[in-house]
């Protein structure tokens, strides 16, 4: 499947043009055109929304200027003082956003181990407005039961949003599993080239999709025409990239698990991983991201210093293999006690597998392990 690869409707071009105009002519004050002002609607964004909605099985949605603006959009429609239940080990940017809004009194955030049914039930004992799911989680790759969680939220009268950035719609479709909203940082695998920012928030229900579009326009969150066109381009190679990245990730995870310096590997593709059976049931593959813990608590800097091919950087899903230390990089906005509760230790390293040859990556990690000797 090549998403969004249909010829352009206006002139039949295999690649659609870039519509950069910020405003459009009205025939008269009483005849509003379909495209009138590009903050509100833009043809490049429309094409990307249609492609993403098709991939996720959504009625519609919005594409935004970043993943964080998509996350903010999911929260903007909530009433003042809304209660949000989120994973205790969620992406650091999500934690920062929810924690910041909570400190301003705009919402109440409960960070819960969503793999613990009793903890989830306790959090839902009071009124809940939104359940935030992230599975697999970033960076510990914990897998939670989307069907069960979405059913709990529905029974409590809450909407469910799933951050599907890591699996991509090729590996997981949360709307089919009971979620109301699905979110992406399109910066990551959907774009795949590490050269722009973008986000998406898609809805199962058409009325909810229209509400999101209203809020995104009102708050000025919509993506630029150029970024939307580039992300659409990235979608066209997504299946090839994800297949290659996942194949390499499987090899590296199995190899890393055998290394004496490694305490444990967090990757749903490993048969002995705690979330493996659930991942097999609700995902179509384990994905390209993993994390691993070193046995020596002070070894991370030495290991990272020994690498030559793999880049120390904080993003994921691109063509290049990236590694990071979540405690000091992606999750530095979480206070130490929150990191400890989530299991984010200083010796935890997150690995986003790119398109390099598996043997070249393995050789580079051998250099990293040699630096520990």
Coordinates of N, CA and C in Angstrom, one line a residue, residues 91-300:
X91 N 5.8 9.4 27.2 CA 6.8 10.3 26.5 C 7.0 11.6 27.4
X92 N 8.2 12.0 27.5 CA 8.5 13.1 28.4 C 7.8 14.4 28.0
X93 N 7.6 14.6 26.7 CA 6.9 15.8 26.3 C 5.5 15.8 26.7
X94 N 4.8 14.6 26.7 CA 3.5 14.5 27.1 C 3.4 14.8 28.6
X95 N 4.3 14.2 29.4 CA 4.3 14.4 30.8 C 4.5 15.9 31.1
X96 N 5.4 16.6 30.4 CA 5.6 18.0 30.6 C 4.4 18.8 30.4
X97 N 3.7 18.5 29.3 CA 2.5 19.3 28.9 C 1.4 19.1 29.9
X98 N 1.1 17.8 30.3 CA 0.1 17.6 31.3 C 0.4 18.2 32.6
X99 N 1.6 18.0 33.1 CA 2.1 18.5 34.3 C 2.0 20.1 34.4
X100 N 2.4 20.7 33.3 CA 2.3 22.1 33.2 C 0.9 22.7 33.3
X101 N 0.0 22.0 32.5 CA -1.4 22.5 32.5 C -2.0 22.2 33.9
X102 N -1.6 21.1 34.5 CA -2.1 20.9 35.9 C -1.6 21.9 36.9
X103 N -0.4 22.3 36.8 CA 0.1 23.4 37.7 C -0.6 24.7 37.5
X104 N -1.1 24.9 36.3 CA -1.9 26.2 36.1 C -3.4 26.0 36.5
X105 N -3.8 24.8 36.9 CA -5.1 24.6 37.3 C -6.1 24.3 36.2
X106 N -5.6 24.1 35.0 CA -6.5 23.9 33.8 C -7.0 22.5 33.8
X107 N -6.3 21.5 34.3 CA -6.8 20.1 34.4 C -6.1 19.4 35.5
X108 N -6.6 18.2 35.8 CA -6.1 17.3 36.8 C -5.5 16.1 36.1
X109 N -4.2 15.8 36.2 CA -3.6 14.7 35.6 C -3.2 13.6 36.6
X110 N -3.6 12.4 36.3 CA -3.2 11.2 37.1 C -2.3 10.3 36.2
X111 N -1.1 10.2 36.7 CA -0.2 9.3 36.0 C -0.2 7.9 36.6
X112 N -0.6 6.9 35.9 CA -1.0 5.6 36.4 C -0.3 4.5 35.6
X113 N 0.1 3.5 36.3 CA 0.6 2.3 35.6 C -0.6 1.6 34.9
X114 N -0.7 1.8 33.6 CA -1.9 1.3 32.9 C -1.9 -0.2 32.7
X115 N -0.8 -0.8 33.0 CA -0.8 -2.3 33.0 C -1.3 -2.9 34.3
X116 N -1.6 -2.1 35.3 CA -2.2 -2.5 36.5 C -3.7 -2.2 36.5
X117 N -4.5 -3.2 36.3 CA -5.9 -3.0 36.2 C -6.5 -2.3 37.5
X118 N -6.0 -2.7 38.6 CA -6.5 -2.1 39.9 C -6.2 -0.7 40.0
X119 N -5.0 -0.3 39.5 CA -4.6 1.1 39.6 C -5.5 2.0 38.6
X120 N -5.8 1.4 37.5 CA -6.6 2.1 36.5 C -8.0 2.3 37.0
X121 N -8.6 1.2 37.6 CA -9.9 1.2 38.2 C -10.0 2.3 39.3
X122 N -9.0 2.3 40.1 CA -8.9 3.3 41.2 C -8.9 4.7 40.7
X123 N -8.2 5.0 39.6 CA -8.1 6.3 39.0 C -9.4 6.7 38.4
X124 N -10.2 5.7 37.9 CA -11.5 6.0 37.3 C -12.6 5.9 38.2
X125 N -12.3 5.8 39.5 CA -13.4 5.8 40.5 C -14.2 7.2 40.5
X126 N -13.4 8.2 40.2 CA -14.0 9.6 40.1 C -14.3 9.9 38.6
X127 N -14.9 11.0 38.3 CA -15.3 11.4 37.0 C -14.0 11.5 36.2
X128 N -14.0 10.9 35.0 CA -12.8 11.0 34.1 C -13.3 11.6 32.7
X129 N -12.5 12.5 32.2 CA -12.8 13.1 30.9 C -12.0 12.5 29.7
X130 N -10.8 12.1 30.0 CA -9.9 11.7 28.9 C -9.0 10.6 29.4
X131 N -8.9 9.5 28.7 CA -7.9 8.5 29.0 C -6.8 8.5 27.9
X132 N -5.6 8.7 28.3 CA -4.5 8.8 27.4 C -3.7 7.5 27.4
X133 N -3.6 6.9 26.2 CA -2.9 5.6 26.1 C -1.6 5.8 25.2
X134 N -0.6 5.2 25.6 CA 0.7 5.2 24.8 C 1.2 3.7 24.8
X135 N 1.0 3.0 23.7 CA 1.5 1.6 23.7 C 2.0 1.3 22.3
X136 N 3.2 0.7 22.3 CA 4.2 0.6 23.3 C 4.6 1.9 23.9
X137 N 5.0 1.9 25.2 CA 5.4 3.2 25.8 C 6.8 3.6 25.4
X138 N 7.0 4.9 25.5 CA 8.3 5.5 25.2 C 9.0 6.0 26.5
X139 N 10.1 5.4 27.0 CA 11.0 4.6 26.2 C 11.0 3.1 26.6
X140 N 10.2 2.7 27.6 CA 10.3 1.3 28.2 C 9.5 0.3 27.4
X141 N 8.8 0.7 26.3 CA 8.2 -0.3 25.4 C 7.2 -1.2 26.1
X142 N 6.5 -0.7 27.2 CA 5.5 -1.4 27.9 C 4.2 -1.5 27.0
X143 N 3.6 -2.6 26.9 CA 2.4 -2.8 26.1 C 1.2 -2.9 27.0
X144 N 0.2 -2.2 26.7 CA -1.1 -2.2 27.5 C -2.2 -2.6 26.6
X145 N -3.3 -3.2 27.1 CA -4.4 -3.7 26.4 C -5.3 -2.6 26.0
X146 N -5.3 -2.2 24.7 CA -6.1 -1.1 24.2 C -7.6 -1.4 24.3
X147 N -8.0 -2.6 24.0 CA -9.4 -2.9 24.0 C -9.9 -2.8 25.4
X148 N -9.2 -3.3 26.4 CA -9.7 -3.3 27.8 C -9.7 -1.9 28.3
X149 N -8.7 -1.1 28.0 CA -8.6 0.3 28.6 C -9.7 1.1 27.9
X150 N -9.9 1.0 26.6 CA -10.9 1.8 25.9 C -12.3 1.5 26.4
X151 N -12.5 0.2 26.7 CA -13.8 -0.2 27.2 C -14.1 0.4 28.6
X152 N -13.0 0.4 29.5 CA -13.1 1.0 30.8 C -13.5 2.5 30.7
X153 N -12.8 3.2 29.8 CA -13.0 4.6 29.6 C -14.4 4.9 29.1
X154 N -14.9 4.1 28.1 CA -16.2 4.3 27.6 C -17.3 4.1 28.7
X155 N -17.1 3.0 29.6 CA -18.0 2.8 30.7 C -18.0 4.0 31.7
X156 N -16.9 4.7 31.7 CA -16.8 5.8 32.7 C -17.2 7.1 32.0
X157 N -17.6 7.1 30.7 CA -18.0 8.3 30.0 C -16.9 9.1 29.5
X158 N -15.7 8.5 29.4 CA -14.5 9.3 28.9 C -14.2 8.9 27.5
X159 N -13.5 9.9 26.8 CA -12.9 9.6 25.5 C -11.5 9.0 25.7
X160 N -11.1 8.2 24.7 CA -9.8 7.6 24.8 C -9.0 8.1 23.6
X161 N -7.8 8.6 23.9 CA -6.8 9.0 22.8 C -5.6 8.1 22.9
X162 N -5.1 7.5 21.8 CA -3.9 6.7 21.8 C -2.9 7.4 20.9
X163 N -1.7 7.5 21.5 CA -0.5 8.0 20.8 C 0.1 6.8 20.0
X164 N -0.1 6.9 18.7 CA 0.3 5.7 17.8 C 1.6 6.0 17.1
X165 N 2.4 7.0 17.6 CA 3.6 7.4 16.9 C 4.6 6.2 16.7
X166 N 4.8 5.4 17.7 CA 5.8 4.3 17.6 C 5.4 3.2 16.7
X167 N 4.1 2.7 16.8 CA 3.8 1.5 15.9 C 3.5 2.0 14.5
X168 N 3.0 3.2 14.3 CA 2.5 3.7 13.0 C 1.2 2.9 12.7
X169 N 0.4 3.4 11.8 CA -0.9 2.7 11.5 C -0.6 1.4 10.7
X170 N 0.6 1.2 10.3 CA 1.0 -0.1 9.6 C 1.1 -1.2 10.6
X171 N 1.3 -0.9 11.9 CA 1.5 -2.0 12.9 C 0.4 -2.0 13.9
X172 N -0.4 -0.9 14.0 CA -1.4 -0.8 15.1 C -2.5 0.2 14.7
X173 N -3.7 -0.2 14.8 CA -4.8 0.8 14.5 C -5.8 0.9 15.7
X174 N -5.5 1.9 16.6 CA -6.2 2.0 17.8 C -7.7 2.3 17.7
X175 N -8.1 3.0 16.6 CA -9.5 3.3 16.4 C -10.3 2.0 16.3
X176 N -9.7 1.0 15.6 CA -10.4 -0.3 15.5 C -10.5 -1.1 16.8
X177 N -9.7 -0.7 17.8 CA -9.6 -1.4 19.0 C -10.4 -0.7 20.1
X178 N -11.2 0.4 19.7 CA -12.1 1.0 20.7 C -11.7 2.5 21.0
X179 N -10.6 3.0 20.6 CA -10.3 4.4 20.9 C -11.1 5.4 20.1
X180 N -11.2 6.6 20.6 CA -12.0 7.6 19.9 C -11.1 8.5 19.1
X181 N -9.8 8.7 19.6 CA -8.9 9.6 18.9 C -7.5 8.8 18.8
X182 N -6.8 9.1 17.7 CA -5.4 8.6 17.6 C -4.5 9.8 17.2
X183 N -3.4 9.8 17.9 CA -2.4 10.9 17.7 C -1.1 10.4 17.2
X184 N -0.4 11.3 16.4 CA 0.9 11.0 15.9 C 1.8 12.2 16.0
X185 N 3.0 12.0 16.3 CA 4.1 12.9 16.0 C 4.5 12.5 14.6
X186 N 4.1 13.2 13.6 CA 4.4 12.9 12.2 C 5.9 13.2 11.9
X187 N 6.5 14.0 12.8 CA 7.9 14.2 12.8 C 8.7 12.9 12.6
X188 N 8.2 11.9 13.2 CA 9.0 10.6 13.4 C 8.9 9.8 12.2
X189 N 8.3 8.5 12.3 CA 8.4 7.6 11.3 C 7.6 7.9 10.0
X190 N 6.4 8.6 10.2 CA 5.6 8.9 9.1 C 6.3 9.8 8.1
X191 N 7.0 10.8 8.6 CA 7.9 11.6 7.7 C 9.2 10.8 7.4
X192 N 9.9 10.4 8.4 CA 11.0 9.4 8.2 C 12.3 10.0 7.8
X193 N 12.4 11.3 7.6 CA 13.6 11.9 7.0 C 14.3 12.9 8.0
X194 N 13.8 13.0 9.2 CA 14.4 13.8 10.3 C 14.7 15.3 9.8
X195 N 13.7 15.8 9.1 CA 13.9 17.2 8.5 C 12.8 18.1 8.7
X196 N 11.8 17.8 9.5 CA 10.7 18.7 9.8 C 9.9 18.3 11.0
X197 N 9.0 19.1 11.5 CA 8.1 18.8 12.6 C 6.7 18.7 12.1
X198 N 5.9 17.8 12.7 CA 4.5 17.7 12.4 C 3.8 16.8 13.3
X199 N 2.5 17.0 13.4 CA 1.6 16.2 14.2 C 0.3 15.9 13.5
X200 N -0.4 15.0 14.1 CA -1.8 14.6 13.6 C -2.7 14.2 14.7
X201 N -3.9 14.5 14.6 CA -4.9 14.0 15.6 C -6.2 13.7 14.8
X202 N -6.5 12.4 14.8 CA -7.6 11.9 13.9 C -8.7 11.3 14.8
X203 N -9.9 11.4 14.3 CA -11.1 11.0 15.1 C -11.9 9.9 14.4
X204 N -12.4 9.0 15.2 CA -13.3 8.0 14.6 C -14.6 8.6 14.2
X205 N -15.1 9.6 14.9 CA -16.4 10.2 14.7 C -16.3 11.5 13.9
X206 N -17.1 11.7 12.9 CA -17.0 12.9 12.0 C -17.3 14.2 12.8
X207 N -18.2 14.1 13.7 CA -18.5 15.4 14.5 C -17.3 15.7 15.3
X208 N -16.7 14.8 15.9 CA -15.5 15.0 16.7 C -14.4 15.6 15.9
X209 N -14.2 15.0 14.7 CA -13.2 15.5 13.7 C -13.4 17.0 13.4
X210 N -14.7 17.4 13.2 CA -15.0 18.8 12.9 C -14.7 19.7 14.1
X211 N -15.0 19.2 15.3 CA -14.7 19.9 16.5 C -13.2 20.2 16.6
X212 N -12.4 19.2 16.3 CA -10.9 19.3 16.3 C -10.4 20.4 15.3
X213 N -11.1 20.3 14.1 CA -10.7 21.3 13.1 C -11.0 22.7 13.6
X214 N -12.1 22.9 14.2 CA -12.5 24.2 14.8 C -11.4 24.7 15.8
X215 N -11.1 23.9 16.7 CA -10.1 24.3 17.7 C -8.7 24.5 17.1
X216 N -8.3 23.7 16.2 CA -7.0 23.8 15.6 C -6.9 25.1 14.8
X217 N -8.0 25.5 14.1 CA -8.0 26.8 13.4 C -8.0 27.9 14.4
X218 N -8.8 27.8 15.4 CA -8.9 28.9 16.4 C -7.6 29.2 17.1
X219 N -6.9 28.1 17.4 CA -5.6 28.2 18.1 C -4.4 28.3 17.2
X220 N -4.6 28.3 15.9 CA -3.5 28.4 15.0 C -2.5 27.3 15.0
X221 N -3.0 26.0 15.2 CA -2.1 24.9 15.3 C -1.8 24.1 14.0
X222 N -2.5 24.5 12.9 CA -2.4 23.7 11.7 C -1.0 23.8 11.1
X223 N -0.7 22.7 10.4 CA 0.6 22.5 9.8 C 0.7 23.4 8.6
X224 N 2.0 23.7 8.2 CA 2.2 24.5 6.9 C 2.0 23.6 5.7
X225 N 1.8 24.2 4.6 CA 1.6 23.5 3.3 C 2.8 22.7 3.0
X226 N 4.0 23.3 3.2 CA 5.2 22.6 2.8 C 5.4 21.3 3.7
X227 N 5.2 21.5 5.0 CA 5.4 20.3 5.9 C 4.4 19.2 5.6
X228 N 3.2 19.6 5.3 CA 2.2 18.6 5.0 C 2.6 17.8 3.7
X229 N 3.1 18.6 2.7 CA 3.5 17.9 1.5 C 4.7 17.0 1.7
X230 N 5.6 17.3 2.5 CA 6.7 16.5 2.8 C 6.4 15.2 3.6
X231 N 5.5 15.4 4.5 CA 5.0 14.2 5.3 C 4.3 13.3 4.4
X232 N 3.5 13.8 3.4 CA 2.8 12.9 2.5 C 3.8 12.2 1.6
X233 N 4.9 12.8 1.3 CA 5.9 12.2 0.5 C 6.5 11.0 1.4
X234 N 6.7 11.3 2.7 CA 7.3 10.3 3.5 C 6.4 9.1 3.6
X235 N 5.1 9.3 3.6 CA 4.2 8.1 3.7 C 4.3 7.2 2.6
X236 N 4.8 7.6 1.5 CA 4.9 6.8 0.3 C 6.0 5.7 0.4
X237 N 6.9 5.9 1.3 CA 8.0 4.9 1.5 C 7.9 4.3 2.9
X238 N 6.8 4.6 3.6 CA 6.7 4.1 5.0 C 6.7 2.6 5.1
X239 N 6.0 1.9 4.2 CA 6.0 0.4 4.4 C 7.4 -0.2 4.2
X240 N 8.2 0.3 3.2 CA 9.5 -0.2 2.9 C 10.4 0.1 4.1
X241 N 10.3 1.4 4.6 CA 11.2 1.8 5.7 C 10.9 1.0 7.0
X242 N 9.6 0.9 7.3 CA 9.3 0.2 8.6 C 9.6 -1.3 8.5
X243 N 9.4 -1.9 7.4 CA 9.8 -3.3 7.2 C 11.3 -3.5 7.5
X244 N 12.1 -2.7 6.8 CA 13.5 -2.8 7.0 C 14.0 -2.5 8.4
X245 N 13.5 -1.4 9.0 CA 13.8 -1.0 10.3 C 13.5 -2.1 11.3
X246 N 12.3 -2.7 11.2 CA 11.8 -3.7 12.1 C 12.6 -5.0 12.0
X247 N 13.0 -5.4 10.8 CA 13.8 -6.6 10.6 C 15.2 -6.4 11.3
X248 N 15.8 -5.2 11.1 CA 17.1 -5.0 11.7 C 16.9 -4.9 13.3
X249 N 15.8 -4.3 13.7 CA 15.6 -4.2 15.2 C 15.5 -5.6 15.8
X250 N 14.8 -6.5 15.1 CA 14.6 -7.9 15.6 C 16.0 -8.5 15.8
X251 N 16.9 -8.3 14.8 CA 18.2 -8.9 14.9 C 19.0 -8.3 16.1
X252 N 19.0 -7.0 16.1 CA 19.8 -6.3 17.2 C 19.3 -6.6 18.6
X253 N 17.9 -6.6 18.7 CA 17.4 -6.9 20.1 C 17.8 -8.3 20.6
X254 N 17.8 -9.3 19.7 CA 18.2 -10.6 20.1 C 19.7 -10.7 20.4
X255 N 20.5 -9.9 19.6 CA 21.9 -9.9 19.9 C 22.2 -9.2 21.2
X256 N 21.6 -8.0 21.4 CA 21.8 -7.2 22.6 C 21.5 -8.0 23.8
X257 N 20.4 -8.8 23.8 CA 20.0 -9.6 24.9 C 21.0 -10.6 25.4
X258 N 22.0 -11.0 24.5 CA 23.0 -11.9 24.8 C 24.3 -11.3 25.3
X259 N 24.4 -10.0 25.3 CA 25.6 -9.3 25.6 C 25.8 -9.3 27.2
X260 N 27.0 -9.6 27.7 CA 27.2 -9.6 29.1 C 27.0 -8.3 29.8
X261 N 27.2 -7.2 29.1 CA 27.1 -5.9 29.7 C 25.7 -5.4 29.7
X262 N 24.7 -6.1 29.1 CA 23.3 -5.7 29.1 C 22.5 -6.4 30.1
X263 N 21.8 -5.6 31.0 CA 21.0 -6.2 32.0 C 19.7 -6.8 31.4
X264 N 19.0 -6.0 30.6 CA 17.8 -6.4 30.0 C 17.5 -5.6 28.7
X265 N 16.7 -6.1 27.8 CA 16.3 -5.5 26.6 C 14.8 -5.3 26.6
X266 N 14.3 -4.1 26.4 CA 12.8 -3.9 26.3 C 12.4 -3.8 24.9
X267 N 11.8 -4.9 24.4 CA 11.4 -4.9 23.0 C 10.3 -6.0 22.8
X268 N 9.1 -5.6 22.3 CA 8.0 -6.5 22.2 C 8.2 -7.7 21.3
X269 N 9.2 -7.6 20.4 CA 9.5 -8.7 19.5 C 10.2 -9.8 20.1
X270 N 10.8 -9.7 21.3 CA 11.4 -10.8 22.0 C 10.4 -11.7 22.7
X271 N 10.5 -13.0 22.4 CA 9.5 -13.9 22.9 C 9.4 -13.9 24.4
X272 N 10.5 -13.6 25.1 CA 10.4 -13.7 26.6 C 10.1 -12.3 27.2
X273 N 9.8 -11.3 26.4 CA 9.4 -10.0 26.9 C 8.0 -10.0 27.5
X274 N 7.8 -9.3 28.6 CA 6.6 -9.4 29.3 C 5.4 -9.0 28.5
X275 N 5.5 -8.1 27.5 CA 4.4 -7.6 26.7 C 4.3 -8.3 25.4
X276 N 5.1 -9.4 25.2 CA 5.1 -10.0 23.8 C 3.8 -10.6 23.4
X277 N 3.1 -11.3 24.2 CA 1.9 -12.0 23.8 C 0.8 -10.9 23.5
X278 N 0.7 -9.9 24.3 CA -0.3 -8.8 24.0 C 0.1 -8.1 22.7
X279 N 1.4 -7.8 22.5 CA 1.8 -7.2 21.3 C 1.4 -8.0 20.0
X280 N 1.6 -9.3 20.1 CA 1.3 -10.2 19.0 C -0.2 -10.1 18.7
X281 N -1.0 -9.9 19.7 CA -2.5 -9.9 19.6 C -3.0 -8.5 19.0
X282 N -2.4 -7.4 19.4 CA -3.0 -6.1 19.0 C -2.1 -5.3 18.0
X283 N -0.9 -5.8 17.7 CA 0.0 -5.2 16.8 C 0.3 -6.1 15.6
X284 N 0.7 -5.5 14.5 CA 1.1 -6.3 13.3 C 2.6 -6.5 13.2
X285 N 3.3 -6.1 14.2 CA 4.8 -6.2 14.2 C 5.3 -5.4 15.4
X286 N 6.5 -5.8 15.9 CA 7.0 -5.1 17.1 C 7.6 -3.8 16.9
X287 N 7.9 -3.3 15.7 CA 8.4 -2.0 15.5 C 9.9 -1.8 15.5
X288 N 10.3 -0.6 15.4 CA 11.7 -0.2 15.2 C 12.4 0.3 16.4
X289 N 11.7 0.5 17.5 CA 12.2 1.1 18.7 C 12.4 0.1 19.8
X290 N 13.4 0.3 20.6 CA 13.7 -0.6 21.8 C 14.5 0.2 22.8
X291 N 14.6 -0.3 24.0 CA 15.5 0.3 24.9 C 16.2 -0.9 25.7
X292 N 17.4 -0.6 26.2 CA 18.1 -1.6 27.0 C 18.8 -1.0 28.2
X293 N 19.0 -1.8 29.2 CA 19.7 -1.3 30.4 C 21.0 -2.0 30.5
X294 N 22.0 -1.2 30.9 CA 23.4 -1.7 31.1 C 23.5 -2.2 32.6
X295 N 24.3 -3.2 32.8 CA 24.5 -3.7 34.1 C 25.2 -2.7 35.0
X296 N 26.2 -2.0 34.5 CA 27.0 -1.0 35.2 C 26.2 0.3 35.2
X297 N 25.8 0.8 36.4 CA 25.0 2.0 36.5 C 25.7 3.2 35.9
X298 N 27.0 3.2 35.9 CA 27.8 4.4 35.5 C 28.4 4.2 34.1
X299 N 27.9 3.2 33.3 CA 28.5 2.9 32.1 C 28.0 3.6 30.8
X300 N 26.8 4.3 31.0 CA 26.2 4.8 29.8 C 27.0 5.8 29.0

